[in-house]
Amino acid sequence: MIDRRKFLKKAIWFIPAAGLFRHFVKEGHAKPATEGYDPANHLYGMGIDIDKCIGCGRCVEACKTENNVPKEPFFTRTWVERYTIKKDNSVEVENIESRNGKVGDRSTESDVLRSFFVPKLCNQCEHPPCVQVCPVGATFSTEDGVVLVDSKRCIGCRYCIQACPYGARYLHPETRTADKCTFCYHRIVKGLLPACVEVCPTQARIFGDLKSMASRLVRFKRTKRIHVLKAHLNTEPKVYYGNLDGEVR
Amino acid sequence: MNRELIERLAEHLNEVTGFIYPNEVEIHWSILVVVYPYITGLVAGAFILASLVQVFNVKEVQPTYRLALLTALAFLIIAPLPLLLHLGHPFRSYEIFLTPQLKSAMAMFGFVYLWYLMAVLLLELWFEYRKDLVVWSNEAIFPMNWIYRTLSFFSTDISERAVAFDHKAIKIITLIGIPSAFLLHGYVGFIFGSVKANPWWSSVLMPLVFLMSAIVSGIALVVFLYMVITPLRGEGVDMRCLDRITSFLFYAVIVDFTLEGLDFIHRLYQSEESIKILSRLVTDKLFISLWVIQIFLGMLVPLGIMIAVKSLRFNAELRRLFYFASVILIQLGIFATRWNVVIGGQLFSKSFRGLTTYKMEVVGIEGLIAALGLLIAPFIILAVFLKIFPASETAEAKEAVSS
């Protein structure tokens, strides 16, 4: 016989206990990404060689195709900015993707001091503000250093989009969940390169494993002057820019 | 694919001035997220007003005590709805309760909300109304007598000792309730203030500014309701009560104004990297909503009116008129405050190189009509509450005031 007091007491315990149980069931179902792959042995990052980017926009196209990103210019996992700094020190920035990749050469215009392209993507921060703010833990950092979104868990509150200082996230109009660059996680765990890196004709994007001293990325970090975006926010990005201009934000 | 969304975003793209990141074309937190802090602010403010009676023994304010509590409850019931409607997956919202990510400020929403609803507001209302519920359950006819009986949880004891216990309980709950009300709205401020990626939001003063503006809006709302409802009941407005509340309101507006001024001066003086784009934001995109509505109409004019009322000797009728005009202007101003924070914070690019525009939908879930519906709903709920639980002064309270 259970009396009212006992019932209420049990009910108080039941709610958090059910939540915890559910959590463990979910965790229990998690499977390793690929057989024989141990995330503990890797830490991924990307280098961007500013001097090599020609602004062709193929990386953007490849990413959209590979990852089912909507074709419209206002949803993207990666994009390429062009900076044009004039002789009067004014700065013009434009998004290459929004112009369908067709941009004229500006470096020959007489009032231009310098011009260059800057590919952008999720910085896979070591201290990601997006992960901190997610109310349900749908966005998380993997052991091998990539920030992912579980689209089956995401409730679509968009707090992570607000918290990202780099504008790297968007709400996918089909799934109604947050979406962002994953370094093509489904490819890299199989030893393949991210789609954007694979198609880059000038090797301006350098993908690699920071834990392997032999990786191209580690060599890139050794030989270039490296900057990260918005370093003052202490997010510790793992996308490293070689010869980055001070105007880039 | 959502055609309508794509078309709207394509239109937005044409409105962009300067450079914004491509993903910033879509404004993610819409009018509904403006309504949410506005409503929770009203809840916290109305409760603080109610606690003036209980904790600080401000007897003149007694006539608004029950009204303030019921107002707080009516608005609190609606408070989570704008958030829920705004989610991409509303049916997954329970995840926040079941598997909260404890480092997230937003994950605390459910707990703060439930604590405030269950442990503070409902409990205080129950003790406040318990004696009346018992009396009404004996007087009313079916089915109301059963409703009252059930709501009183079948308690029957209205002895002096029991009522004294009710009063003591209310005191204790209010003591817990004040920090809880601060938590409820200070926390909403923290959600914005802790986003360091956004210089318009990121400020330690944000929770305090939210809190003070909440108190201002909550008091103004209760004054408005009191002035509308009392004549409808065929009773006279208690001018001592009104003078006292508006006096509190006056000081609350001054503190609110000072805090916002401090925030503004601090930003200007520090003049960080974002200062150029923020000054373009406030002089261009937010000119009407910030300078004209929030500061001039919502603060300076009501302050001027209240100073005039305090220093000149107006008769009761004129004072009522001025008070009424002030509280409506203040309401407008605080709504503009929420707008300027939530929408304003999304109108500039995090590249600090460009501005975008927010075009409100009219009919969609995140549109104007939905927002208006959510703003009107609490008043309907309040009307039902007032019908079931009359808030007019009890004989006991009248005695207390006269003594």
XYZ file of C-alpha atoms in Angstrom:
652
model
C 0.000 0.000 0.000
C 1.471 3.318 -1.027
C 0.199 6.435 0.678
C 0.052 9.940 -0.746
C 3.209 11.174 0.977
C 5.241 8.214 -0.230
C 3.870 8.589 -3.731
C 4.869 12.259 -3.895
C 8.321 11.490 -2.530
C 8.821 8.830 -5.168
C 7.545 11.141 -7.874
C 10.121 13.758 -6.879
C 12.891 11.215 -7.430
C 11.362 9.743 -10.544
C 11.671 12.820 -12.760
C 15.443 13.438 -12.512
C 16.105 9.710 -12.344
C 14.170 9.159 -15.586
C 16.187 11.940 -17.208
C 19.445 10.392 -16.087
C 18.337 6.977 -17.255
C 17.444 8.360 -20.651
C 20.810 10.076 -20.847
C 22.648 6.817 -20.168
C 20.523 4.946 -22.685
C 21.461 7.521 -25.304
C 25.132 7.344 -24.366
C 24.957 3.573 -24.448
C 23.740 3.634 -28.038
C 26.647 5.822 -29.179
C 28.879 3.894 -31.534
C 32.467 4.623 -32.510
C 32.605 6.581 -35.795
C 34.667 4.050 -37.693
C 36.074 0.666 -36.738
C 39.694 0.898 -35.775
C 39.626 4.682 -35.476
C 40.708 6.065 -32.105
C 39.870 9.780 -31.682
C 42.322 10.015 -28.788
C 45.190 9.735 -31.278
C 44.168 12.797 -33.309
C 43.658 16.534 -32.959
C 42.519 18.192 -36.140
C 43.119 21.703 -37.377
C 43.296 23.635 -40.613
C 45.765 26.112 -42.020
C 44.788 28.834 -44.480
C 47.526 30.217 -46.674
C 46.220 33.690 -47.521
C 48.885 34.203 -50.192
C 47.657 31.185 -52.128
C 43.895 31.756 -52.184
C 42.675 32.946 -55.584
C 39.025 33.363 -54.605
C 37.667 30.785 -57.061
C 34.982 29.682 -54.581
C 35.351 25.984 -55.406
C 35.740 25.157 -51.723
C 32.331 26.691 -51.043
C 30.729 24.757 -53.869
C 32.344 21.461 -52.844
C 31.269 21.955 -49.240
C 27.675 22.648 -50.203
C 27.549 19.558 -52.386
C 29.289 17.273 -49.909
C 27.303 18.343 -46.869
C 23.840 19.048 -48.266
C 24.082 22.766 -47.500
C 21.358 24.862 -49.210
C 22.618 26.563 -52.354
C 21.389 30.023 -51.321
C 24.128 32.436 -50.280
C 22.705 33.046 -46.799
C 23.278 29.511 -45.560
C 26.865 28.372 -45.616
C 29.460 26.347 -43.753
C 32.352 28.095 -45.460
C 32.748 31.233 -47.516
C 35.455 33.398 -49.065
C 35.800 37.100 -48.311
C 37.678 39.539 -50.484
C 39.360 42.479 -48.798
C 40.272 45.542 -50.833
C 42.271 48.153 -48.965
C 42.394 51.463 -50.753
C 45.095 54.100 -50.725
C 42.975 56.283 -48.437
C 42.983 53.352 -45.953
C 39.300 52.614 -46.462
C 38.449 48.927 -46.506
C 35.944 47.153 -48.705
C 34.914 43.608 -47.937
C 32.681 41.401 -50.035
C 31.522 37.831 -49.964
C 32.614 35.973 -53.075
C 29.911 33.344 -52.788
C 27.077 35.861 -52.891
C 28.267 36.906 -56.353
C 28.277 33.372 -57.723
C 32.034 33.312 -57.788
C 32.328 35.884 -60.585
C 34.435 38.778 -59.419
C 36.682 41.021 -61.435
C 40.311 41.586 -60.600
C 40.558 44.643 -58.378
C 44.277 44.687 -57.663
C 44.936 46.621 -60.890
C 42.569 49.489 -59.991
C 44.621 52.629 -59.427
C 43.288 53.540 -55.971
C 43.859 50.062 -54.513
C 46.688 49.550 -52.057
C 46.312 45.803 -51.589
C 43.700 43.123 -52.093
C 43.434 39.533 -50.958
C 41.026 36.680 -50.255
C 40.213 35.156 -46.880
C 38.457 31.779 -46.715
C 36.358 31.454 -43.574
C 34.841 28.477 -41.783
C 34.148 27.255 -38.280
C 37.311 27.738 -36.246
C 36.746 24.531 -34.227
C 37.655 26.490 -31.102
C 39.359 24.884 -28.136
C 37.017 26.957 -25.925
C 33.903 27.077 -28.102
C 31.276 29.603 -26.911
C 28.656 27.693 -28.931
C 29.219 24.535 -26.882
C 29.071 26.491 -23.646
C 25.667 28.008 -24.402
C 23.825 25.019 -25.911
C 21.040 24.267 -23.402
C 20.720 20.580 -24.292
C 24.289 19.632 -25.150
C 23.450 19.103 -28.834
C 26.656 20.904 -29.768
C 29.769 19.290 -28.385
C 33.538 19.039 -28.809
C 34.891 15.683 -29.920
C 38.044 14.212 -28.478
C 39.831 14.769 -31.782
C 39.111 18.493 -31.634
C 36.067 19.029 -33.844
C 32.896 20.811 -32.760
C 29.810 18.930 -33.965
C 26.031 19.378 -33.813
C 23.724 16.468 -33.109
C 20.776 17.361 -35.319
C 18.593 14.809 -33.570
C 19.130 16.549 -30.231
C 19.205 20.225 -31.301
C 16.020 22.092 -30.323
C 16.675 25.008 -32.679
C 16.917 27.764 -30.052
C 19.780 29.407 -31.990
C 21.679 30.518 -28.923
C 24.812 28.960 -30.436
C 24.378 31.066 -33.574
C 24.288 34.188 -31.395
C 27.277 33.069 -29.356
C 29.575 32.301 -32.313
C 31.830 35.328 -32.845
C 32.689 34.229 -36.385
C 29.236 33.912 -37.945
C 30.079 30.299 -38.735
C 26.664 28.852 -37.873
C 23.267 28.999 -39.504
C 19.892 27.357 -39.008
C 19.389 24.712 -41.662
C 16.030 25.555 -43.281
C 15.156 21.887 -43.813
C 16.156 20.298 -40.518
C 15.407 23.466 -38.475
C 18.546 22.743 -36.467
C 21.884 24.548 -36.160
C 24.458 23.582 -38.760
C 28.136 24.330 -39.257
C 31.432 23.083 -40.661
C 32.454 19.677 -39.302
C 35.827 19.487 -41.097
C 33.856 16.840 -43.056
C 34.044 14.603 -39.993
C 32.524 11.684 -41.909
C 35.498 11.852 -44.290
C 38.387 12.590 -41.950
C 37.701 9.630 -39.674
C 38.223 7.470 -42.762
C 41.519 9.170 -43.492
C 40.115 11.365 -46.306
C 40.502 15.127 -46.586
C 37.662 17.602 -46.041
C 35.889 18.380 -49.334
C 37.069 22.020 -49.421
C 40.694 20.981 -48.969
C 40.388 18.266 -51.579
C 39.175 20.619 -54.321
C 41.341 23.662 -53.590
C 43.433 24.134 -56.775
C 46.195 26.119 -55.057
C 46.437 24.213 -51.782
C 45.478 27.332 -49.875
C 43.717 25.127 -47.328
C 45.959 22.789 -45.390
C 44.286 20.126 -43.300
C 46.153 18.089 -40.769
C 46.619 16.408 -37.468
C 48.210 18.602 -34.805
C 49.331 15.505 -32.918
C 51.428 14.272 -35.821
C 54.714 16.147 -36.223
C 54.905 14.889 -39.803
C 51.617 16.512 -40.860
C 51.524 19.297 -43.402
C 49.665 21.458 -40.929
C 52.405 21.270 -38.319
C 54.960 22.174 -40.983
C 52.747 25.083 -42.086
C 52.582 26.313 -38.486
C 56.356 26.042 -38.207
C 57.191 27.958 -41.367
C 54.531 30.698 -41.455
C 53.650 33.630 -39.259
C 50.382 32.402 -37.849
C 47.354 34.364 -36.717
C 43.957 33.261 -35.548
C 40.732 35.238 -35.857
C 39.569 37.362 -32.900
C 42.302 36.060 -30.605
C 41.226 38.511 -27.878
C 38.036 36.506 -27.306
C 40.151 33.607 -26.035
C 38.251 30.996 -28.020
C 41.558 29.436 -29.152
C 40.696 28.622 -32.770
C 42.211 25.644 -34.552
C 42.014 27.318 -37.947
C 45.390 28.991 -38.441
C 45.900 31.784 -40.941
C 49.303 32.300 -42.547
C 50.170 35.956 -43.343
C 46.825 37.259 -42.169
C 46.217 40.970 -42.644
C 45.360 43.061 -39.568
C 42.184 44.311 -41.241
C 40.571 40.857 -41.209
C 37.885 40.303 -38.593
C 12.621 24.053 -48.819
C 10.921 27.036 -47.278
C 10.359 29.295 -50.328
C 8.929 32.127 -48.307
C 11.991 32.218 -46.030
C 14.364 32.209 -48.998
C 12.505 35.088 -50.623
C 12.501 37.071 -47.404
C 16.231 36.535 -46.929
C 16.925 37.540 -50.536
C 15.081 40.765 -49.762
C 17.157 41.230 -46.592
C 20.294 40.819 -48.641
C 19.368 43.929 -50.619
C 18.985 45.935 -47.419
C 22.475 45.167 -46.139
C 24.826 48.113 -45.922
C 28.575 47.427 -45.765
C 29.722 43.846 -45.220
C 28.091 41.189 -43.080
C 28.970 37.502 -42.787
C 26.740 35.487 -45.132
C 25.058 33.614 -42.275
C 24.080 36.897 -40.657
C 21.473 37.771 -43.279
C 18.862 35.872 -41.292
C 17.830 37.596 -38.054
C 17.587 34.664 -35.696
C 15.873 36.059 -32.640
C 12.645 37.638 -33.784
C 9.819 39.665 -32.233
C 8.907 36.665 -30.055
C 12.253 36.881 -28.298
C 11.473 40.565 -27.684
C 8.154 39.609 -26.122
C 9.753 37.022 -23.808
C 11.971 39.333 -21.698
C 9.233 41.962 -21.780
C 6.732 39.554 -20.223
C 9.122 38.089 -17.642
C 10.059 41.643 -16.716
C 6.428 42.417 -15.995
C 6.208 39.308 -13.804
C 9.270 40.227 -11.756
C 8.224 43.870 -11.453
C 4.665 43.101 -10.374
C 5.972 40.708 -7.739
C 8.424 43.269 -6.372
C 5.520 45.697 -6.009
C 3.511 43.058 -4.130
C 6.432 42.416 -1.813
C 6.538 46.089 -0.842
C 3.372 45.410 1.121
C 4.580 42.228 2.780
C 8.214 42.828 3.532
C 8.581 46.569 3.692
C 5.184 47.129 5.289
C 4.133 49.843 2.866
C 0.495 49.767 3.896
C -0.749 52.342 1.380
C 0.046 49.938 -1.453
C -2.148 47.183 0.030
C -5.067 47.745 -2.430
C -2.838 46.589 -5.296
C -1.339 43.595 -3.480
C -3.575 40.835 -4.804
C -3.863 42.452 -8.195
C -0.074 42.527 -8.461
C 0.255 38.847 -7.542
C -2.460 37.740 -9.967
C -0.912 39.902 -12.703
C 2.446 38.268 -12.079
C 0.868 34.817 -12.356
C -1.124 35.621 -15.511
C 1.999 36.844 -17.265
C 4.191 34.052 -15.908
C 1.865 31.453 -17.437
C 2.381 32.998 -20.870
C 6.120 33.731 -20.417
C 7.514 30.459 -21.830
C 5.193 30.450 -24.863
C 7.116 32.925 -27.045
C 10.271 30.888 -26.465
C 8.510 27.646 -27.235
C 6.966 28.957 -30.462
C 10.316 30.317 -31.519
C 12.150 26.974 -31.282
C 13.012 25.084 -34.448
C 11.807 21.933 -32.672
C 9.288 22.873 -29.960
C 8.507 19.216 -29.280
C 12.071 18.652 -28.158
C 11.914 21.436 -25.587
C 11.502 18.930 -22.750
C 15.154 18.015 -23.356
C 16.036 21.170 -21.426
C 14.495 19.582 -18.326
C 15.594 16.003 -18.893
C 19.157 16.435 -20.072
C 20.174 20.027 -19.404
C 23.692 21.079 -20.291
C 24.615 22.613 -16.972
C 27.128 25.116 -18.334
C 24.467 26.768 -20.462
C 22.710 29.820 -19.094
C 19.648 28.979 -21.159
C 19.396 25.468 -19.707
C 18.629 27.045 -16.354
C 15.451 28.606 -17.737
C 13.210 25.698 -16.890
C 14.459 25.476 -13.330
C 14.343 29.189 -12.634
C 10.864 29.319 -14.135
C 9.512 26.335 -12.240
C 11.048 27.482 -8.979
C 9.466 30.874 -9.350
C 6.083 29.498 -10.389
C 5.786 26.666 -7.885
C 7.837 27.711 -4.892
C 7.078 31.399 -4.919
C 4.087 32.671 -6.801
C 1.562 29.842 -6.484
C 2.512 29.217 -2.877
C 2.174 32.859 -1.891
C -1.146 33.158 -3.719
C -2.437 30.025 -2.040
C -1.670 31.242 1.455
C -3.034 34.683 0.606
C -6.318 33.291 -0.706
C -6.708 30.235 1.535
C -9.038 31.824 4.043
C -11.181 33.358 1.282
C -11.295 30.065 -0.577
C -12.641 28.340 2.509
C -15.252 31.063 3.001
C -16.234 31.096 -0.684
C -16.501 27.315 -0.833
C -19.224 27.581 1.786
C -21.009 30.524 0.185
C -20.800 29.855 -3.550
C -23.156 27.634 -5.492
C -22.277 24.585 -7.562
C -19.874 24.207 -9.380
C -17.900 27.183 -8.019
C -18.035 25.883 -4.446
C -16.292 22.712 -5.554
C -13.695 24.637 -7.506
C -12.912 26.728 -4.432
C -12.890 23.658 -2.222
C -10.464 21.851 -4.520
C -8.219 24.885 -4.862
C -8.047 25.222 -1.086
C -6.922 21.563 -1.045
C -9.935 20.836 1.170
C -8.610 22.847 4.061
C -11.329 24.151 6.354
C -9.447 25.753 9.209
C -10.008 29.514 9.346
C -9.256 29.889 13.028
C -7.152 32.848 14.085
C -4.161 30.603 14.584
C -4.403 29.183 11.090
C -4.778 32.605 9.491
C -1.838 33.895 11.507
C 0.180 31.007 10.132
C -0.895 31.973 6.592
C 0.418 35.480 7.170
C 3.683 34.203 8.541
C 4.066 31.853 5.573
C 3.430 34.712 3.144
C 6.143 36.790 4.834
C 8.668 33.975 4.511
C 7.723 33.228 0.910
C 8.062 36.895 -0.009
C 11.488 36.986 1.600
C 12.514 34.092 -0.642
C 10.488 35.570 -3.475
C 12.379 38.845 -3.789
C 15.733 37.245 -4.617
C 13.822 34.757 -6.790
C 12.211 37.583 -8.767
C 15.652 39.158 -9.105
C 16.939 35.799 -10.277
C 14.107 35.347 -12.767
C 14.798 38.553 -14.586
C 18.458 39.115 -13.787
C 18.938 35.718 -15.360
C 17.240 36.836 -18.577
C 19.676 39.743 -18.638
C 22.533 37.298 -18.124
C 21.480 35.306 -21.219
C 22.241 38.387 -23.271
C 24.969 39.942 -21.137
C 27.141 36.832 -21.230
C 27.379 36.631 -25.034
C 30.882 37.993 -25.405
C 30.744 37.680 -29.190
C 28.181 40.474 -29.252
C 29.475 43.838 -27.997
C 25.961 45.334 -27.876
C 24.909 42.645 -25.382
C 28.103 41.775 -23.598
C 28.033 43.811 -20.389
C 28.038 42.952 -16.707
C 25.454 45.664 -16.230
C 22.963 43.829 -18.431
C 21.276 41.792 -15.647
C 20.993 44.920 -13.499
C 19.592 47.008 -16.338
C 17.085 44.241 -17.087
C 16.131 44.029 -13.443
C 15.533 47.724 -12.942
C 13.595 48.072 -16.168
C 11.577 45.034 -15.085
C 10.668 46.709 -11.820
C 9.719 49.877 -13.699
C 7.522 48.059 -16.197
C 5.907 45.784 -13.590
C 4.939 48.660 -11.313
C 3.669 50.687 -14.271
C 1.541 47.765 -15.423
C -0.066 47.249 -12.018
C -0.797 50.992 -11.767
C -2.396 50.840 -15.215
C -4.509 47.816 -14.303
C -5.493 49.290 -10.955
C -6.626 52.510 -12.618
C -8.637 50.652 -15.244
C -10.165 47.932 -13.083
C -11.158 49.915 -9.989
C -13.638 52.225 -11.801
C -15.007 49.192 -13.664
C -15.836 47.660 -10.291
C -17.629 50.867 -9.373
C -15.084 51.753 -6.708
C -13.015 54.881 -6.285
C -9.270 54.879 -6.930
C -7.366 55.178 -3.664
C -5.244 58.284 -4.264
C -2.940 57.644 -1.292
C -2.110 54.297 -2.788
C -1.637 55.740 -6.253
C 0.579 58.593 -5.062
C 2.743 56.177 -3.120
C 3.162 53.664 -5.944
C 3.958 56.310 -8.536
C 6.484 57.725 -6.118
C 8.207 54.311 -6.066
C 7.856 54.189 -9.819
C 9.537 57.583 -10.100
C 12.609 56.446 -8.151
C 12.738 53.150 -10.042
C 12.762 55.036 -13.365
C 15.583 57.242 -12.089
C 17.696 54.231 -11.056
C 16.928 52.528 -14.380
C 17.844 55.669 -16.302
C 21.081 56.037 -14.319
C 22.120 52.442 -14.970
C 21.438 52.702 -18.672
C 23.247 56.025 -18.772
C 26.221 54.463 -16.996
C 26.278 51.610 -19.488
C 26.177 54.087 -22.355
C 28.921 56.347 -20.984
C 31.077 53.350 -20.158
C 30.859 52.087 -23.740
C 31.556 55.511 -25.151
C 34.515 56.100 -22.852
C 36.072 52.665 -23.396
C 35.547 53.126 -27.112
C 36.375 49.554 -28.046
C 36.789 48.106 -31.514
C 33.013 47.945 -31.928
C 32.338 51.598 -31.144
C 32.081 52.746 -34.763
C 29.510 50.185 -35.802
C 27.555 50.624 -32.574
C 27.361 54.382 -33.048
C 26.098 53.791 -36.565
C 23.584 51.360 -35.119
C 22.163 53.818 -32.593
C 22.124 56.804 -34.920
C 20.735 54.956 -37.921
C 18.859 51.693 -37.307
C 17.751 52.351 -33.738
C 17.205 56.091 -33.913
C 13.441 56.008 -33.505
C 13.188 53.055 -31.135
C 16.090 54.112 -28.897
C 16.250 57.893 -28.793
C 12.652 58.790 -29.549
C 10.635 55.970 -27.964
C 12.836 54.444 -25.256
C 14.628 57.499 -23.932
C 12.461 60.496 -24.802
C 8.898 59.161 -24.686
C 9.526 56.230 -22.351
C 11.754 57.921 -19.780
C 12.232 61.670 -20.017
C 8.589 62.589 -20.597
C 7.233 60.388 -17.749
C 10.006 61.652 -15.470
C 9.073 65.243 -16.365
C 5.411 64.531 -15.721
C 6.131 62.926 -12.355
C 8.433 65.757 -11.298
C 5.682 68.216 -12.237
C 3.126 66.220 -10.234
C 5.456 66.072 -7.246
C 6.331 69.756 -7.240
C 3.039 71.341 -8.309
C -0.221 70.876 -6.466
C -2.573 69.228 -8.913
C -5.998 68.009 -7.896
C -6.752 64.295 -7.787
C -8.348 64.129 -11.207
C -5.425 65.797 -12.934
C -2.959 63.611 -11.043
C -4.829 60.492 -12.182
C -4.684 61.682 -15.764
C -0.957 62.386 -15.568
C -0.203 59.093 -13.845
C -2.184 57.224 -16.471
C -0.333 58.917 -19.312
C 3.024 58.229 -17.611
C 2.471 54.518 -17.093
C 1.395 54.029 -20.699
C 4.465 55.885 -21.960
C 6.691 53.876 -19.605
C 5.232 50.614 -20.911
C 5.954 51.722 -24.455
C 9.469 52.724 -23.447
C 10.271 49.402 -21.777
C 8.979 47.452 -24.748
C 11.288 49.577 -26.903
C 14.121 48.775 -24.456
C 13.613 45.052 -25.049
C 13.386 45.617 -28.777
C 16.592 47.615 -28.827
C 18.472 44.938 -26.917
C 17.197 41.868 -28.757
C 16.751 43.148 -32.306
C 19.393 45.877 -32.031
C 21.991 43.280 -31.071
C 21.420 41.462 -34.349
C 21.349 44.388 -36.751
C 25.107 44.787 -36.981
C 27.619 42.277 -38.249
C 30.078 40.631 -35.910
C 32.636 41.684 -38.506
C 31.763 45.233 -37.341
C 31.654 46.247 -40.993
C 27.991 46.396 -41.846
C 24.367 46.679 -40.819
C 21.335 44.655 -41.748
C 17.585 45.128 -41.348
C 14.876 43.266 -39.494
C 11.638 42.929 -41.381
C 8.938 41.604 -39.143
C 6.612 38.969 -40.526
C 2.947 39.719 -40.025
C 1.101 36.406 -40.092
C 3.761 33.724 -39.490
C 4.454 31.986 -36.179
C 7.170 34.521 -35.489
C 5.098 37.422 -36.751
C 3.344 40.495 -35.448
C -0.045 38.864 -34.943
C 1.434 36.021 -32.875
C 3.327 38.558 -30.771
C 0.209 40.639 -30.192
C -1.716 37.501 -29.288
C 0.911 36.612 -26.699
C 0.782 40.119 -25.283
C -3.017 40.120 -25.032
C -3.367 36.571 -23.647
C -2.158 37.441 -20.105
C -4.858 40.110 -19.836
C -7.527 37.558 -20.690
C -6.089 35.127 -18.156
C -5.997 37.919 -15.592
C -9.655 38.757 -16.287
C -10.584 35.123 -15.599
C -8.497 35.106 -12.418
C -10.140 38.286 -11.197
C -13.546 36.783 -11.872
C -12.761 33.634 -9.881
C -10.579 35.248 -7.216
C -11.860 38.775 -6.584
C -8.924 40.945 -5.659
C -10.865 43.676 -3.900
C -9.684 44.545 -0.447
C -10.688 42.168 2.271
C -12.280 43.655 5.355
C -9.219 42.628 7.277
C -6.890 44.550 4.989
C -9.053 47.655 5.171
C -8.840 47.561 8.944
C -5.094 47.219 8.776
C -4.802 50.284 6.540
C -7.086 52.414 8.680
C -5.307 51.418 11.865
